[in-house]
Tab-separated table of C-alpha atoms in Angstrom:
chain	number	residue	atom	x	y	z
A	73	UNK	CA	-41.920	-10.982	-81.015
A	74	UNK	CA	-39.511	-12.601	-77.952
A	75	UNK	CA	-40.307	-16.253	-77.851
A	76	UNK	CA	-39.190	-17.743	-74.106
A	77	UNK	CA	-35.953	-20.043	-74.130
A	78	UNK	CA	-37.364	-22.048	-71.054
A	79	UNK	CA	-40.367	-22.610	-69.050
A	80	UNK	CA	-39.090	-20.899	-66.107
A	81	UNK	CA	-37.849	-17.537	-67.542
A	82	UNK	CA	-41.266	-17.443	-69.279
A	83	UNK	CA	-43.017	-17.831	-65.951
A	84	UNK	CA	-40.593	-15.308	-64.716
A	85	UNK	CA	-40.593	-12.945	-67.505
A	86	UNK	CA	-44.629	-12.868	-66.912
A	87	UNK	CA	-44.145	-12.223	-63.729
A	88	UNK	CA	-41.778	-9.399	-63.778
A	89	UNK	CA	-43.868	-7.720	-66.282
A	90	UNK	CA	-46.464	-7.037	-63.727
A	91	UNK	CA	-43.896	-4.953	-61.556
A	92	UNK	CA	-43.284	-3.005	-65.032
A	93	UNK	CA	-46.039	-0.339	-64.585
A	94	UNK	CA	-44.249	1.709	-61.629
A	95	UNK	CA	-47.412	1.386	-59.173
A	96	UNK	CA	-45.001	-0.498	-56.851
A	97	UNK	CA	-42.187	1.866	-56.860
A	98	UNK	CA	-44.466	4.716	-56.004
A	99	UNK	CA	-46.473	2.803	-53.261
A	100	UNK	CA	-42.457	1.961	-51.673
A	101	UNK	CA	-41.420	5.541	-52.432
A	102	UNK	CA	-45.031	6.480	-50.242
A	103	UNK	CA	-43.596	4.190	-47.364
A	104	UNK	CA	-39.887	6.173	-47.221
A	105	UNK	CA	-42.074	9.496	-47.242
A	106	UNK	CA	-43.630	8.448	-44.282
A	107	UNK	CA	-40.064	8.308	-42.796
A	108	UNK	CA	-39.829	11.967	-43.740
A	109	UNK	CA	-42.881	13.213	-42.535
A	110	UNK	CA	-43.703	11.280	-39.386
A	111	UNK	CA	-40.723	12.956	-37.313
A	112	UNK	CA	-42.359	17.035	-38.668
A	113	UNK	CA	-45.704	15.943	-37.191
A	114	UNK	CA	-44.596	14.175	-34.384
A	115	UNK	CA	-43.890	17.896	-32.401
A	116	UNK	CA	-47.043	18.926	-32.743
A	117	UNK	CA	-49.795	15.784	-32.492
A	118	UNK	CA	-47.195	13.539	-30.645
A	119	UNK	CA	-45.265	10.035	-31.536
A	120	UNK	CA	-48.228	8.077	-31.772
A	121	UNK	CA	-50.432	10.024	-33.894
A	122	UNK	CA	-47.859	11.432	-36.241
A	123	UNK	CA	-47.659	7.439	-37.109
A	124	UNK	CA	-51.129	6.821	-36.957
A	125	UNK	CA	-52.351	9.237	-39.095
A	126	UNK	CA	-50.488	7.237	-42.059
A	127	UNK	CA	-53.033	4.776	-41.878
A	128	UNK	CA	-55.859	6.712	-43.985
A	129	UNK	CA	-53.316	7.921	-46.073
A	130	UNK	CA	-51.651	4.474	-46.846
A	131	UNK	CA	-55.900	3.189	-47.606
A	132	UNK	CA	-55.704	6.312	-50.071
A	133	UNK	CA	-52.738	4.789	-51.762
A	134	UNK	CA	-53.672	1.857	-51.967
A	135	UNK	CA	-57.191	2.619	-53.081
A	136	UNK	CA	-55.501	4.823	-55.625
A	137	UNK	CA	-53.334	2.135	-57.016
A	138	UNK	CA	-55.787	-0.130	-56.980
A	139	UNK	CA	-58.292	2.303	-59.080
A	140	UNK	CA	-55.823	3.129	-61.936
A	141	UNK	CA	-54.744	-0.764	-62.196
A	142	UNK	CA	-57.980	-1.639	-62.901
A	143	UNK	CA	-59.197	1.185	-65.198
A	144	UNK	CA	-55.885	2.262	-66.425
A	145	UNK	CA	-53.497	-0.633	-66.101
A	146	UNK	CA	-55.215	-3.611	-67.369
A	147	UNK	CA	-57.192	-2.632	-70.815
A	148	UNK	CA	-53.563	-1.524	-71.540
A	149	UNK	CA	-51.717	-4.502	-69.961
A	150	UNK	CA	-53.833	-7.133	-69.431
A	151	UNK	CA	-54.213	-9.666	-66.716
A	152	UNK	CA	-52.803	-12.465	-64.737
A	153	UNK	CA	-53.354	-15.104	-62.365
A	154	UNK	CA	-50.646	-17.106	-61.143
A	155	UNK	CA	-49.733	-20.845	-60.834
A	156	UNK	CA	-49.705	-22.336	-57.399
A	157	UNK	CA	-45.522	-21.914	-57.326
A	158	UNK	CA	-46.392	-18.475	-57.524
A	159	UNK	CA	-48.690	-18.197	-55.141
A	160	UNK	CA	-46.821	-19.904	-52.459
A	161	UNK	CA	-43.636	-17.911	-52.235
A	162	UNK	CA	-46.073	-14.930	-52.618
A	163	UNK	CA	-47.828	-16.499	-49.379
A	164	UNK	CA	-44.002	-16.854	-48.074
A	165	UNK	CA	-43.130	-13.140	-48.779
A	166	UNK	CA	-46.778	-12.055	-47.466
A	167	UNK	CA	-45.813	-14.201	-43.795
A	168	UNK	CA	-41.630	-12.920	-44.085
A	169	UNK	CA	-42.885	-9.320	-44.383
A	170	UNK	CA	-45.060	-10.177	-41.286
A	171	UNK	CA	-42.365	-11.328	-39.447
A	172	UNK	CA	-40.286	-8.328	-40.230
A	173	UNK	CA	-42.687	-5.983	-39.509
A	174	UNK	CA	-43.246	-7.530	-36.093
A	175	UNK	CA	-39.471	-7.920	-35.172
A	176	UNK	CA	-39.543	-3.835	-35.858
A	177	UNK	CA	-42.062	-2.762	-33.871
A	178	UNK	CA	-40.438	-5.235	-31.360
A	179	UNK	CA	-37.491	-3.685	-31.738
A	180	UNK	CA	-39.078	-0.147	-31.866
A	181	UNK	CA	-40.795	-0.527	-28.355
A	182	UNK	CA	-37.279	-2.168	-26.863
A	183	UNK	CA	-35.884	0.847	-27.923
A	184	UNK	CA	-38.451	3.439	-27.016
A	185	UNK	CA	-37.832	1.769	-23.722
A	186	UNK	CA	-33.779	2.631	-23.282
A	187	UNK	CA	-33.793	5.392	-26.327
A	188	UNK	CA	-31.486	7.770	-23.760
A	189	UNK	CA	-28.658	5.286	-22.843
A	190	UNK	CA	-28.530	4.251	-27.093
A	191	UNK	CA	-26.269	5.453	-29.242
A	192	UNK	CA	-27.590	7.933	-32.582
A	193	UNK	CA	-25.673	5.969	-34.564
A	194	UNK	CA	-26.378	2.427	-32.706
A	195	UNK	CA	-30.418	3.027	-33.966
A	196	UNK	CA	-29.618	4.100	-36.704
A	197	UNK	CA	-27.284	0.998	-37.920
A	198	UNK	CA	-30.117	-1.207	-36.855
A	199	UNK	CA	-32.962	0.320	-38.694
A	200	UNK	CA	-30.722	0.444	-41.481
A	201	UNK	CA	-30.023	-3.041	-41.321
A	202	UNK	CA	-33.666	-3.778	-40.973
A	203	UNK	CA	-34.461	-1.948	-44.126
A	204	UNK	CA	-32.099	-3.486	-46.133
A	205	UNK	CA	-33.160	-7.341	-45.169
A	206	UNK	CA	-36.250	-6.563	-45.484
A	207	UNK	CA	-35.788	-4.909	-49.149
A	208	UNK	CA	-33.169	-7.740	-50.115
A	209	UNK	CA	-35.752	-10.497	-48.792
A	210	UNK	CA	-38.810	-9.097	-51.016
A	211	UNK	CA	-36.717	-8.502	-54.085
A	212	UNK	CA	-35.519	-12.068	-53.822
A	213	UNK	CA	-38.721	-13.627	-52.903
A	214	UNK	CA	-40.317	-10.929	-55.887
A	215	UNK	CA	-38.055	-11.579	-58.589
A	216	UNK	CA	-38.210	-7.552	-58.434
A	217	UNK	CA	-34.161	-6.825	-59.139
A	218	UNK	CA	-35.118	-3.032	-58.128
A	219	UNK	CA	-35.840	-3.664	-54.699
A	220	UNK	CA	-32.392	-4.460	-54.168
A	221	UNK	CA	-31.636	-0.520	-55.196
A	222	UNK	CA	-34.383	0.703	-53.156
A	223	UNK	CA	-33.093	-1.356	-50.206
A	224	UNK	CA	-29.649	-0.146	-50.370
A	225	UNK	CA	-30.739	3.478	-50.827
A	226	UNK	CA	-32.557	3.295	-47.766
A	227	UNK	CA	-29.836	1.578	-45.832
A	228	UNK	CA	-27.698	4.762	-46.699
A	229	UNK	CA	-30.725	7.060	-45.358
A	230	UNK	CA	-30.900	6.380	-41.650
A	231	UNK	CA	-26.766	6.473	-41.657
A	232	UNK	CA	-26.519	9.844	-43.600
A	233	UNK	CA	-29.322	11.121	-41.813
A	234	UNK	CA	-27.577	10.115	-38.563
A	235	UNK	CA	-24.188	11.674	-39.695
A	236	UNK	CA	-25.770	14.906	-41.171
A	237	UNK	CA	-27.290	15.903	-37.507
A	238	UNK	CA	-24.142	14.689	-35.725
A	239	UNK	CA	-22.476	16.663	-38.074
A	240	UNK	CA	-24.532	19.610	-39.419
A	241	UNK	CA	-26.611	19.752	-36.962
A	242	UNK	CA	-30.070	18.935	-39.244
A	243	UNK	CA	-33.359	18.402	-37.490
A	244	UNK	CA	-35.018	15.314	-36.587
A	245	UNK	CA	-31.412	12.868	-37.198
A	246	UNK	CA	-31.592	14.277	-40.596
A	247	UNK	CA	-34.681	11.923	-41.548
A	248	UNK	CA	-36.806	14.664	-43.183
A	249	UNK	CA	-34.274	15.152	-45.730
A	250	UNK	CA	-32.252	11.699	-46.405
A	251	UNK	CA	-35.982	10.264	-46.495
A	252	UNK	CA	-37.379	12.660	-48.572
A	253	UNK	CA	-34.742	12.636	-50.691
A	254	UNK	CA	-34.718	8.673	-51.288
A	255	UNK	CA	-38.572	9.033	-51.401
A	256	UNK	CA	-38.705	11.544	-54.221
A	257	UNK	CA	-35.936	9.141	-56.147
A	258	UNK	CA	-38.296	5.988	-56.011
A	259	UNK	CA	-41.367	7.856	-56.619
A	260	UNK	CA	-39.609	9.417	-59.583
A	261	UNK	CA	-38.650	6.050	-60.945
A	262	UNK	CA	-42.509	4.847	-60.338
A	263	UNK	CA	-43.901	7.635	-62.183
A	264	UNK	CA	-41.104	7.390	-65.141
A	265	UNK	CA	-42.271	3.754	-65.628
A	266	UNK	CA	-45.662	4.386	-65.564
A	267	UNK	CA	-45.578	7.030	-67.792
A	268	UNK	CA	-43.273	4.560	-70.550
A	269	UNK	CA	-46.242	2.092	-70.068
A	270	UNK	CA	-49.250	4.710	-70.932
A	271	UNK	CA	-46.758	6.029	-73.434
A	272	UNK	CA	-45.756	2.093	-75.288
A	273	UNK	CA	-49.522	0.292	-74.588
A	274	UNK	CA	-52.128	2.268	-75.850
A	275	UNK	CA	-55.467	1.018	-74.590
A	276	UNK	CA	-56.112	-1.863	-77.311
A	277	UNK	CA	-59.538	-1.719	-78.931
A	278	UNK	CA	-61.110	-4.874	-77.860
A	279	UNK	CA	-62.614	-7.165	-80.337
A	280	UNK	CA	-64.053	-10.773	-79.630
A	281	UNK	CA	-61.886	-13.544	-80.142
B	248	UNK	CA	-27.430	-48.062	-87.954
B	249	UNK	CA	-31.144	-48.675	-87.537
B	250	UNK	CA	-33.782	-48.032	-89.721
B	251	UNK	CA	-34.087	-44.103	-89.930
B	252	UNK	CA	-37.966	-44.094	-90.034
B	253	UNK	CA	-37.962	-45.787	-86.306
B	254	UNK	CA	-35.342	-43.177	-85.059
B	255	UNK	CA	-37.705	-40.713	-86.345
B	256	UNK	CA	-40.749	-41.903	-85.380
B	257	UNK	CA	-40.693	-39.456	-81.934
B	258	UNK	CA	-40.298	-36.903	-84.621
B	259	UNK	CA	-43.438	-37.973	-86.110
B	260	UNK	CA	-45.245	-38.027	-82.941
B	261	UNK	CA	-45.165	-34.567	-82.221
B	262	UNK	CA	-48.052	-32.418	-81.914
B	263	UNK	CA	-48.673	-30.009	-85.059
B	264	UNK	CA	-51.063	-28.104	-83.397
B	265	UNK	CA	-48.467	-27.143	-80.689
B	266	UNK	CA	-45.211	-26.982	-82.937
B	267	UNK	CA	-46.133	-23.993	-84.640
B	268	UNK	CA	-43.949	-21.380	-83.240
B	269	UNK	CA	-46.888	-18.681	-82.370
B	270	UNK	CA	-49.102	-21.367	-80.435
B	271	UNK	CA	-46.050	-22.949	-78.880
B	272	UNK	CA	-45.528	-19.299	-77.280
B	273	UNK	CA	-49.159	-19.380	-76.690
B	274	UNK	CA	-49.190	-22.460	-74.876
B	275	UNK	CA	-45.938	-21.582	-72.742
B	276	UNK	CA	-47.683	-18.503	-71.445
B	277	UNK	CA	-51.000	-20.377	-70.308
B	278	UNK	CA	-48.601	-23.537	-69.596
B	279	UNK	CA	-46.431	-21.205	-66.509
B	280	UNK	CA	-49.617	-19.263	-65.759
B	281	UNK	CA	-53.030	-20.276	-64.132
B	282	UNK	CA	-55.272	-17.700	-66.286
B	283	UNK	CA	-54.310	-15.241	-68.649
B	284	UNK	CA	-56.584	-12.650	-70.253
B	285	UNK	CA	-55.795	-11.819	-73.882
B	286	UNK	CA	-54.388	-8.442	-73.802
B	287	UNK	CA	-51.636	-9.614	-71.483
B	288	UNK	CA	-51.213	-12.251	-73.864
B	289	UNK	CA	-50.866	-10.468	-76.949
B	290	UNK	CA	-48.041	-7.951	-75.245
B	291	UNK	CA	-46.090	-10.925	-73.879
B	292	UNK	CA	-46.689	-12.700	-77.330
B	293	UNK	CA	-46.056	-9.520	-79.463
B	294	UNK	CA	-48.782	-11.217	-81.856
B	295	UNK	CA	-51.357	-8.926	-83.582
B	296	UNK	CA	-55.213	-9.408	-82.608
B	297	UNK	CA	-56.001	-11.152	-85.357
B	298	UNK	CA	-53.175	-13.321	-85.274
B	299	UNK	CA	-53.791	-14.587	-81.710
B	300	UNK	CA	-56.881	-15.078	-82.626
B	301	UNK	CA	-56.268	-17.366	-85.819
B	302	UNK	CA	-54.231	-19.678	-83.423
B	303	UNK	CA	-56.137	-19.755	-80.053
B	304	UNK	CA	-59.228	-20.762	-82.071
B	305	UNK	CA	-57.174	-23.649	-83.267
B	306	UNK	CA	-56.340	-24.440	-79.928
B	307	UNK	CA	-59.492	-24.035	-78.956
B	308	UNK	CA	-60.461	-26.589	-80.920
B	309	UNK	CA	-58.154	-29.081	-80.227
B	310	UNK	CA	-59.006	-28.872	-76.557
B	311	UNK	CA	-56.200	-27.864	-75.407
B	312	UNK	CA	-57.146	-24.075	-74.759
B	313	UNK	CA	-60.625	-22.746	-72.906
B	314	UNK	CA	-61.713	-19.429	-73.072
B	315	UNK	CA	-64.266	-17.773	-71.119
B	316	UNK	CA	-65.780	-14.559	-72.222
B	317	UNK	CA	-66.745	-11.773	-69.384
B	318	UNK	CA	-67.053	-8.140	-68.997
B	319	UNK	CA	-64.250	-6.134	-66.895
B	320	UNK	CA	-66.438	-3.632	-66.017
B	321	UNK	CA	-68.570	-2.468	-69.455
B	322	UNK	CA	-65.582	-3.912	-71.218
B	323	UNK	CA	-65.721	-7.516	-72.666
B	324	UNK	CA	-62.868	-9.443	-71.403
B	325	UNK	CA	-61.830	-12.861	-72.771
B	326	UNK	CA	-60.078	-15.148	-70.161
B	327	UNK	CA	-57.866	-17.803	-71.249
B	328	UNK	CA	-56.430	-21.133	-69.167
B	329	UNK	CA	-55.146	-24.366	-70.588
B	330	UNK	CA	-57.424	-27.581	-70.481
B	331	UNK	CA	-55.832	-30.773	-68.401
B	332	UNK	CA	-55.872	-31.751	-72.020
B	333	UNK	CA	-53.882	-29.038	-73.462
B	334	UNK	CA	-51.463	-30.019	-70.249
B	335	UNK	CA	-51.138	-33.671	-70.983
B	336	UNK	CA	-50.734	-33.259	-74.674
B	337	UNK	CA	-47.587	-30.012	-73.743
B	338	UNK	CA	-46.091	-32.135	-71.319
B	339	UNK	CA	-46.105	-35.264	-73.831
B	340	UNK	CA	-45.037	-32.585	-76.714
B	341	UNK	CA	-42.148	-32.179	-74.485
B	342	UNK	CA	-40.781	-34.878	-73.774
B	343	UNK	CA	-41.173	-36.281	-77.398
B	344	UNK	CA	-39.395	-33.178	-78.585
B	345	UNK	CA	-36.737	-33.811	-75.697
B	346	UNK	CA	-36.077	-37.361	-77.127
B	347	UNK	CA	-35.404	-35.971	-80.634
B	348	UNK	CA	-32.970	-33.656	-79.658
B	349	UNK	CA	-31.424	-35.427	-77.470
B	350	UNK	CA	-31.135	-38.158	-80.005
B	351	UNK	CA	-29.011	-35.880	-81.894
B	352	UNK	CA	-25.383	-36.715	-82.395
B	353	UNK	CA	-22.971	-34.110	-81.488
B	354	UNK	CA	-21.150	-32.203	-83.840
């Protein structure tokens, strides 16, 4: 039995335990695949629908996620609303990822602009950098410590991938591999956690209270 | 030195229904949290059914606890949220416990 010491960490420790299950970690470890795949696709259907044929796939996760929370996840876990603390910085990370999200494809479309006269190494610094504020940001705003991980490991990806075509001459700046590599580790991780959850919370036979 | 019954009398004042250890974990769950159903309370807690049970009736009927019985699905599904009640009488189960111990001489 852990009783809390204070208020806050038991607020927090509530919290964190919803990020326990590994559904998180393998919807982020879904988003660096994408970085793996999109540049194989894009020779033959093109830049804009080797993007834009994540979007099904990413309603697929989520549906999927969303289907084993509810019939797998909760008898086993339980469930939890939030106070209106909560909610707010979850509001604040919900408008920061926005923001990110627009300053990249901002970013994206200044660069698609000049991409001949930038540097390999130049785009890749900056997406890198994007990646990691954004990762840093949510695992601050989260209270989700592993973010931080997840943001430095794909801060290293667009470098090595950068360095491994300059280099070794691999295809597509290396993404395929670098991405898919950091994709398989935080899917991995996901799938490791979810499977200590099923393993430690067996569904609990309800009774009435 | 004063009389030691009116330095104790905060002590007096506090809440038995809340000082029990198990409901005081109870309480600090649905205290930091808007609704809680009672699986996720139980893991957090690490209290048997039964147990949890035993005290959140007790709660119950002190007013302090409401719980609202729905299906999840085919699955009944007991939700549980603290009163305004069960707020005022934590917060003043605070501070009252606050005042003892900080009352306390040092060592």
């Amino acid at each position: 039995m852990q009783t809390p010491i204070s208020l806050k960490s038991a607020e927090r420790q509530a919290f964190q335990s919803t990020f326990a299950d590994g559904l998180w970690d393998v919807f982020i470890g879904c988003f660096a695949l994408q970085f793996a795949i999109a540049p194989l696709l894009s020779e033959t259907l093109g830049d804009f629908w080797s993007s834009a044929i994540f979007l099904p796939f990413w309603g697929l996760v989520y549906l999927a996620i969303w289907l084993v929370r509810k019939h797998v996840l909760a008898p086993r876990l339980g469930t939890v609303s939030f106070g209106k603390a909560r909610r707010a910085k979850m509001r604040k990370f919900s408008m920061v990822m926005v923001a990110v999200n627009a300053l990249v494809l901002l970013v994206g479309f200044l660069l698609a602009l000049n991409f001949n006269q930038i540097p390999g190494f130049g785009i890749a610094s900056l997406f890198s950098l994007l990646l990691l504020a954004s990762f840093s940001l949510a695992a601050w705003l989260l209270d989700f410590p592993r973010l931080y991980v997840y943001g430095l490991l794909l801060f290293v990806a667009p470098l090595l991938g950068e360095w491994l075509y300059a280099n070794l001459g691999f295809s597509h700046h290396g993404y395929p591999v670098v991405f898919g590599i950091a994709a398989g580790l935080i899917i991995l991780t996901g799938l490791v956690n979810f499977l200590r959850v099923l393993s430690n919370h067996p569904t609990i036979d309800a009774g009435e209270v | 030195m004063g009389d030691p019954q009116s330095d104790l009398h905060p002590l007096a004042n506090i809440d038995q229904v809340i000082h029990a250890p198990a409901r005081l974990m109870v309480l600090t769950y649905l205290y930091v949290t808007e609704s809680v159903d009672y699986v996720f309370l139980m893991r957090l807690t690490g209290l048997t059914w039964g147990n949890l049970a035993t005290h959140l009736n007790k709660l119950e009927a002190a007013g302090y606890v409401e719980i609202q019985k729905t299906f999840n699905g085919k699955k009944p599904q007991s939700i549980l949220r603290m009163t305004p009640a069960g707020r005022a009488a934590f917060t003043q189960y605070k501070k009252n416990l606050r005042q003892v111990l900080d009352d306390l001489p040092e060592e």
